[in-house]
């Protein structure tokens, strides 16, 4: 398998079992973030590693945030979210250390965080692990972000659930790329994918 074949075989999954990367493996995997495109070299990504008993404690912070954001949230939704955060082999909170006063626009800082997260996802795949990037309403709760160490203007970008793909984990069917590519030759471009979706 070539490097490109390996890259093209990556897929997101929450069908994850133990083991998760150990400390040495994770340090090397997270080092892939440092190769991300980063205008201004601000390195705005931050990672909070949540293992073992700490997963259940974070799950309770998640539940508290859910209730704060929606006092009528259903018990079924609460239990589903609590279960996911407390049982995934490893959880990594994706933080954004943002500098609104810097000449580099905030959106470019956020894109650098996303690019770094994608590098981490690829590094996990290349080393035999699996992951999924999740967000949800709690990601945008300033109090929850502060509880994890990200006081405003810093924020969360979501969470990576990490582990070993379960034997039944399978990629979703992917659309061919040609609908998302256009050659520019003067007029504004149009994309087949947008025509098909009616957008």
Backbone as numpy.savetxt, mean C-alpha at the origin, in Angstrom:
# Nx Ny Nz CAx CAy CAz Cx Cy Cz
13.01 -18.04 -15.68 12.17 -16.84 -15.68 13.05 -15.60 -15.68
12.81 -14.69 -16.62 13.56 -13.45 -16.66 13.06 -12.50 -15.58
13.83 -11.43 -15.36 13.41 -10.43 -14.38 12.07 -9.82 -14.77
11.86 -9.58 -16.08 10.60 -9.01 -16.52 9.46 -10.01 -16.33
9.71 -11.27 -16.60 8.68 -12.29 -16.36 8.29 -12.31 -14.89
9.27 -12.20 -14.02 8.99 -12.20 -12.58 8.17 -10.98 -12.19
8.52 -9.83 -12.73 7.76 -8.61 -12.45 6.32 -8.75 -12.92
6.14 -9.30 -14.11 4.79 -9.44 -14.67 3.96 -10.51 -13.96
4.60 -11.32 -13.14 3.86 -12.35 -12.40 3.37 -11.86 -11.04
3.71 -10.61 -10.67 3.28 -10.09 -9.37 1.79 -9.84 -9.35
1.16 -10.12 -8.22 -0.25 -9.79 -8.04 -0.51 -9.51 -6.57
-1.55 -8.73 -6.32 -1.94 -8.42 -4.95 -2.83 -9.52 -4.40
-2.61 -9.86 -3.14 -3.47 -10.87 -2.50 -3.50 -10.65 -1.00
-4.68 -10.88 -0.42 -4.78 -10.89 1.04 -4.95 -12.32 1.55
-4.77 -13.30 0.66 -4.76 -14.71 1.08 -3.33 -15.02 1.53
-3.03 -14.64 2.77 -1.66 -14.67 3.27 -1.55 -15.53 4.52
-0.46 -16.26 4.59 -0.19 -17.11 5.76 1.24 -16.84 6.23
1.57 -17.38 7.40 2.94 -17.30 7.87 3.83 -18.20 6.99
5.11 -17.88 6.84 5.81 -16.80 7.54 5.75 -15.48 6.80
5.94 -14.42 7.57 6.22 -13.10 7.03 7.74 -12.93 6.99
8.23 -11.93 6.33 9.68 -11.70 6.34 10.20 -11.47 7.76
11.35 -12.05 8.06 11.96 -11.76 9.37 12.64 -10.39 9.30
13.24 -9.98 10.39 13.78 -8.62 10.48 14.84 -8.36 9.41
15.74 -9.32 9.21 16.81 -9.13 8.23 16.25 -9.07 6.81
15.30 -9.97 6.52 14.68 -9.96 5.19 13.93 -8.65 4.95
13.21 -8.20 5.98 12.40 -7.00 5.81 13.28 -5.77 5.62
14.41 -5.70 6.31 15.30 -4.55 6.12 15.76 -4.47 4.67
16.09 -5.60 4.09 16.54 -5.60 2.69 15.38 -5.25 1.76
14.19 -5.79 2.04 13.01 -5.51 1.21 12.66 -4.02 1.25
12.65 -3.44 2.45 12.31 -2.02 2.58 13.39 -1.12 1.98
14.59 -1.64 1.83 15.64 -0.86 1.19 15.30 -0.55 -0.25
14.40 -1.32 -0.85 13.98 -1.05 -2.23 13.30 0.31 -2.34
12.72 0.79 -1.22 12.10 2.12 -1.24 13.11 3.19 -1.60
14.36 2.99 -1.19 15.37 4.02 -1.39 15.78 4.18 -2.85
15.29 3.28 -3.71 15.57 3.36 -5.14 14.44 4.05 -5.91
13.40 4.49 -5.21 12.23 5.06 -5.88 12.53 6.43 -6.46
11.85 6.81 -7.55 11.97 8.18 -8.04 11.50 9.15 -6.97
12.27 10.23 -6.78 12.04 11.09 -5.61 12.55 12.49 -5.92
11.69 13.31 -6.49 12.07 14.68 -6.84 12.47 15.46 -5.58
13.67 16.00 -5.58 14.15 16.74 -4.43 14.84 15.89 -3.38
14.84 14.58 -3.58 15.46 13.66 -2.62 14.96 13.91 -1.20
13.66 14.07 -1.08 13.06 14.33 0.24 12.85 13.04 1.04
12.80 11.90 0.34 12.55 10.61 0.99 11.35 10.71 1.95
10.17 11.00 1.42 9.00 11.24 2.28 8.31 9.99 2.81
8.80 8.82 2.43 8.17 7.58 2.90 8.62 7.23 4.31
7.69 6.68 5.08 7.96 6.19 6.43 7.20 4.88 6.60
7.81 3.92 7.31 7.20 2.60 7.48 7.11 2.25 8.96
5.91 1.90 9.40 5.71 1.44 10.77 5.41 -0.05 10.69
6.30 -0.86 11.25 6.18 -2.32 11.18 5.40 -2.81 12.38
4.35 -3.58 12.12 3.43 -4.03 13.17 3.39 -5.55 13.15
3.94 -6.15 14.20 4.04 -7.61 14.27 3.37 -8.14 15.54
3.16 -9.44 15.55 2.80 -10.19 16.75 1.65 -9.54 17.52
1.82 -9.34 18.83 0.73 -8.81 19.66 0.36 -7.38 19.29
1.28 -6.65 18.69 0.99 -5.26 18.31 -0.11 -5.18 17.26
-0.31 -6.26 16.51 -1.39 -6.25 15.49 -2.75 -6.09 16.15
-2.98 -6.77 17.25 -4.27 -6.67 17.93 -4.47 -5.27 18.51
-3.39 -4.66 18.99 -3.51 -3.30 19.54 -3.82 -2.29 18.43
-3.19 -2.45 17.29 -3.50 -1.56 16.17 -4.93 -1.80 15.69
-5.36 -3.06 15.71 -6.73 -3.37 15.29 -7.74 -2.62 16.14
-7.47 -2.48 17.44 -8.39 -1.74 18.30 -8.37 -0.25 17.99
-7.22 0.28 17.60 -7.17 1.68 17.15 -7.97 1.85 15.86
-7.89 0.86 14.99 -8.68 0.88 13.76 -10.16 0.91 14.08
-10.59 0.05 15.01 -12.01 0.00 15.40 -12.44 1.33 16.00
-11.61 1.91 16.85 -11.96 3.20 17.46 -12.10 4.27 16.39
-11.24 4.24 15.40 -11.33 5.21 14.30 -12.61 5.00 13.51
-12.96 3.76 13.23 -14.19 3.47 12.49 -15.41 4.04 13.21
-15.45 3.85 14.53 -16.59 4.35 15.31 -16.60 5.86 15.38
-15.41 6.45 15.41 -15.31 7.91 15.45 -15.80 8.52 14.13
-15.45 7.87 13.02 -15.83 8.38 11.71 -17.29 8.10 11.38
-17.82 6.99 11.91 -19.20 6.60 11.62 -19.79 5.93 12.86
-20.45 6.69 13.72 -21.00 6.11 14.96 -22.00 4.98 14.70
-22.52 4.87 13.49 -23.49 3.82 13.18 -22.87 2.68 12.38
-21.55 2.60 12.36 -20.90 1.52 11.61 -21.37 0.17 12.13
-21.55 -0.78 11.23 -22.10 -2.08 11.62 -21.07 -2.93 12.35
-21.57 -3.80 13.22 -20.68 -4.72 13.94 -19.99 -5.67 12.97
-20.67 -6.05 11.90 -20.07 -6.95 10.92 -18.85 -6.32 10.28
-18.95 -5.04 9.93 -17.82 -4.34 9.33 -16.68 -4.19 10.33
-17.04 -3.89 11.58 -16.03 -3.76 12.63 -15.26 -5.06 12.81
-15.99 -6.16 12.90 -15.34 -7.45 13.15 -14.48 -7.88 11.96
-14.94 -7.57 10.75 -14.14 -7.91 9.58 -12.82 -7.15 9.59
-12.89 -5.84 9.86 -11.68 -5.03 9.86 -10.77 -5.42 11.02
-11.35 -5.66 12.20 -10.54 -6.08 13.36 -9.82 -7.40 13.04
-10.54 -8.33 12.43 -9.93 -9.61 12.10 -8.78 -9.49 11.13
-8.95 -8.65 10.12 -7.88 -8.51 9.14 -6.62 -7.92 9.75
-6.76 -6.87 10.52 -5.58 -6.22 11.09 -4.92 -7.08 12.17
-5.66 -7.88 12.87 -5.08 -8.64 13.98 -4.56 -10.01 13.57
-4.89 -10.47 12.35 -4.46 -11.81 11.97 -3.54 -11.86 10.76
-3.39 -10.79 10.02 -2.44 -10.82 8.91 -1.04 -11.09 9.47
-0.22 -11.87 8.76 1.10 -12.20 9.31 1.94 -10.99 9.70
1.86 -9.93 8.90 2.61 -8.71 9.16 1.84 -7.54 8.57
1.83 -6.42 9.29 1.19 -5.19 8.80 2.24 -4.09 8.78
2.28 -3.36 7.68 3.18 -2.21 7.57 2.33 -0.98 7.29
2.36 -0.01 8.19 1.67 1.26 7.95 2.54 2.11 7.05
1.92 2.63 5.99 2.63 3.49 5.04 2.42 4.94 5.44
3.47 5.58 5.90 3.38 6.98 6.30 3.93 7.91 5.25
3.41 9.14 5.24 3.89 10.18 4.33 4.38 11.35 5.18
5.69 11.57 5.16 6.30 12.69 5.88 6.34 13.86 4.90
5.30 14.68 4.93 5.10 15.70 3.90 5.63 17.06 4.35
6.08 17.82 3.37 6.61 19.16 3.62 5.88 20.15 2.72
4.72 20.63 3.16 3.93 21.54 2.32 4.65 22.84 1.97
5.61 23.24 2.80 6.31 24.50 2.57 7.49 24.35 1.61
7.75 23.14 1.15 8.90 22.90 0.28 8.55 23.24 -1.16
9.57 23.55 -1.96 9.34 23.90 -3.36 8.83 22.70 -4.18
9.10 21.49 -3.71 8.56 20.31 -4.40 7.09 20.19 -4.04
6.18 20.21 -5.02 4.74 20.14 -4.70 4.39 18.90 -3.89
3.41 19.06 -3.01 2.99 17.94 -2.16 2.59 16.74 -3.00
1.92 16.97 -4.13 1.50 15.83 -4.95 2.70 15.01 -5.41
3.82 15.67 -5.69 5.01 14.93 -6.09 5.62 14.18 -4.92
5.52 14.74 -3.74 5.96 14.02 -2.55 5.11 12.77 -2.34
3.80 12.91 -2.53 2.89 11.76 -2.38 3.18 10.70 -3.44
3.48 11.14 -4.66 3.79 10.18 -5.72 5.08 9.43 -5.40
6.04 10.10 -4.77 7.27 9.42 -4.37 6.97 8.33 -3.34
6.07 8.63 -2.40 5.66 7.62 -1.40 5.04 6.42 -2.11
4.17 6.67 -3.09 3.52 5.58 -3.82 4.53 4.77 -4.62
5.49 5.47 -5.25 6.51 4.76 -6.02 7.36 3.87 -5.11
7.70 4.39 -3.94 8.47 3.59 -2.98 7.68 2.38 -2.51
6.38 2.56 -2.27 5.54 1.43 -1.85 5.49 0.36 -2.94
5.43 0.79 -4.20 5.42 -0.19 -5.28 6.73 -0.95 -5.34
7.84 -0.24 -5.11 9.13 -0.95 -5.04 9.12 -2.00 -3.94
8.55 -1.66 -2.80 8.48 -2.61 -1.69 7.61 -3.81 -2.07
6.47 -3.55 -2.71 5.61 -4.65 -3.14 6.34 -5.57 -4.11
7.09 -4.99 -5.04 7.85 -5.81 -5.98 8.95 -6.59 -5.26
9.63 -5.95 -4.31 10.69 -6.64 -3.57 10.11 -7.81 -2.77
8.94 -7.61 -2.19 8.28 -8.72 -1.49 8.03 -9.89 -2.43
7.52 -9.59 -3.61 7.23 -10.64 -4.59 8.52 -11.34 -5.02
9.56 -10.56 -5.28 10.81 -11.13 -5.76 11.45 -12.06 -4.73
11.13 -11.85 -3.45 11.71 -12.68 -2.39 10.75 -13.77 -1.91
9.67 -13.98 -2.66 8.78 -15.10 -2.38 7.62 -14.80 -1.46
7.43 -13.53 -1.12 6.32 -13.15 -0.25 5.19 -12.53 -1.07
4.07 -12.33 -0.42 2.92 -11.70 -1.06 2.44 -10.54 -0.21
1.63 -9.69 -0.82 1.14 -8.51 -0.09 -0.03 -7.90 -0.83
-0.75 -7.04 -0.11 -1.78 -6.21 -0.70 -1.73 -4.86 0.00
-1.94 -3.80 -0.77 -1.98 -2.43 -0.25 -3.44 -2.08 -0.03
-3.82 -1.77 1.21 -5.20 -1.43 1.54 -5.25 -0.02 2.13
-6.43 0.57 2.04 -6.61 1.91 2.62 -7.90 1.93 3.43
-8.95 2.54 2.89 -10.20 2.64 3.64 -10.28 3.95 4.41
-11.46 4.20 4.98 -11.73 5.49 5.61 -10.77 5.81 6.75
-10.32 4.82 7.49 -9.45 5.10 8.64 -8.10 5.66 8.21
-7.70 5.38 6.99 -6.43 5.92 6.48 -6.42 7.44 6.53
-7.59 8.04 6.38 -7.69 9.50 6.27 -8.17 10.16 7.57
-8.12 9.41 8.65 -8.50 9.93 9.96 -7.26 10.55 10.62
-7.21 11.88 10.79 -6.00 12.50 11.35 -5.65 12.00 12.74
-6.64 11.68 13.56 -6.33 11.21 14.91 -5.66 9.84 14.87
-6.17 8.97 14.03 -5.57 7.64 13.90 -4.14 7.77 13.36
-3.96 8.64 12.36 -2.61 8.85 11.83 -1.67 9.32 12.93
-2.15 10.26 13.76 -1.32 10.77 14.85 -0.98 9.68 15.86
-1.90 8.77 16.11 -1.65 7.67 17.04 -0.54 6.75 16.54
-0.33 6.75 15.22 0.75 5.94 14.65 2.02 6.75 14.42
1.98 8.05 14.79 3.18 8.87 14.69 3.19 9.88 13.57
2.02 10.10 12.94 1.96 11.00 11.79 1.01 12.17 12.06
1.49 13.10 12.88 0.72 14.32 13.12 0.68 15.15 11.84
-0.42 15.90 11.64 -0.53 16.78 10.49 0.65 17.75 10.46
1.19 18.02 9.26 0.65 17.72 7.93 0.96 16.33 7.40
1.64 15.52 8.21 1.98 14.17 7.77 0.72 13.30 7.81
0.72 12.28 6.97 -0.50 11.47 6.82 -0.16 10.01 6.57
-1.20 9.20 6.55 -1.07 7.81 6.14 -1.40 7.67 4.66
-0.78 6.68 4.02 -1.11 6.34 2.64 -1.77 4.97 2.56
-1.97 4.33 3.70 -2.59 3.01 3.73 -1.72 2.03 4.49
-1.95 0.76 4.22 -1.26 -0.32 4.92 -0.91 -1.42 3.93
0.22 -2.06 4.17 0.55 -3.29 3.45 0.28 -4.46 4.38
-0.55 -5.40 3.93 -0.67 -6.70 4.59 0.33 -7.63 3.90
1.17 -8.28 4.70 2.31 -9.02 4.15 2.35 -10.42 4.73
2.74 -11.38 3.91 2.93 -12.75 4.36 3.35 -13.62 3.20
3.13 -14.90 3.34 3.38 -15.85 2.26 2.06 -16.14 1.57
2.00 -16.06 0.25 0.73 -16.36 -0.44 0.25 -17.77 -0.11
-1.03 -17.88 0.23 -1.63 -19.19 0.48 -1.61 -20.00 -0.82
-1.66 -21.33 -0.71 -1.61 -22.16 -1.93 -2.70 -21.84 -2.94
-3.84 -21.34 -2.47 -4.95 -21.06 -3.39 -4.95 -19.61 -3.88
-3.93 -18.83 -3.55 -3.87 -17.44 -4.01 -3.62 -17.41 -5.51
-4.45 -16.68 -6.23 -4.35 -16.62 -7.68 -4.51 -15.18 -8.16
-3.80 -14.80 -9.22 -3.98 -13.44 -9.75 -5.32 -13.30 -10.46
-5.85 -12.08 -10.44 -7.04 -11.78 -11.23 -6.66 -11.71 -12.70
-7.64 -11.92 -13.58 -7.37 -11.80 -15.02 -7.03 -10.36 -15.34
-6.00 -10.16 -16.13 -5.55 -8.82 -16.45 -5.92 -8.45 -17.88
-6.30 -7.20 -18.06 -6.58 -6.69 -19.40 -5.26 -6.47 -20.14
-5.25 -6.61 -21.47 -4.04 -6.28 -22.23 -3.75 -4.79 -22.13
-2.47 -4.44 -22.26 -2.05 -3.06 -22.04 -2.38 -2.14 -23.20
-2.67 -2.69 -24.39 -2.77 -1.83 -25.56 -3.89 -0.80 -25.44
-4.92 -1.09 -24.66 -6.00 -0.13 -24.48 -5.62 1.08 -23.63
-4.46 1.01 -23.00 -4.01 2.07 -22.09 -2.80 2.83 -22.64
-2.51 2.61 -23.92 -1.37 3.23 -24.57 -1.84 3.90 -25.85
-1.35 5.11 -26.12 -1.68 5.80 -27.37 -0.44 6.49 -27.90
-0.34 6.55 -29.21 0.75 7.27 -29.86 0.27 8.69 -30.17
1.02 9.68 -29.72 0.64 11.07 -29.97 1.21 11.54 -31.31
0.37 12.12 -32.15 0.85 12.64 -33.43 0.24 13.99 -33.76
-0.20 14.72 -32.74 -0.72 16.05 -32.96 -2.02 16.28 -32.21
-3.11 15.61 -32.61 -4.38 15.79 -31.89 -4.30 15.19 -30.49
-5.23 15.60 -29.64 -5.30 15.02 -28.29 -5.51 13.52 -28.39
-4.84 12.79 -27.52 -4.92 11.33 -27.56 -6.24 10.83 -27.00
-6.64 9.68 -27.49 -7.78 8.97 -26.96 -7.34 7.54 -26.71
-7.95 6.93 -25.69 -7.53 5.60 -25.28 -8.69 4.62 -25.43
-8.38 3.45 -25.96 -9.41 2.45 -26.19 -10.08 2.04 -24.88
-9.32 2.00 -23.80 -9.91 1.62 -22.50 -10.97 2.60 -22.07
-10.77 3.90 -22.35 -11.74 4.91 -21.97 -12.98 4.83 -22.86
-12.80 4.51 -24.12 -13.94 4.37 -25.02 -14.81 3.20 -24.57
-14.16 2.13 -24.19 -14.89 0.93 -23.77 -15.66 1.18 -22.49
-15.07 1.96 -21.56 -15.72 2.24 -20.29 -16.72 3.37 -20.37
-16.77 4.05 -21.52 -17.69 5.17 -21.66 -17.26 6.40 -20.94
-15.95 6.52 -20.67 -15.44 7.70 -19.96 -14.46 8.47 -20.85
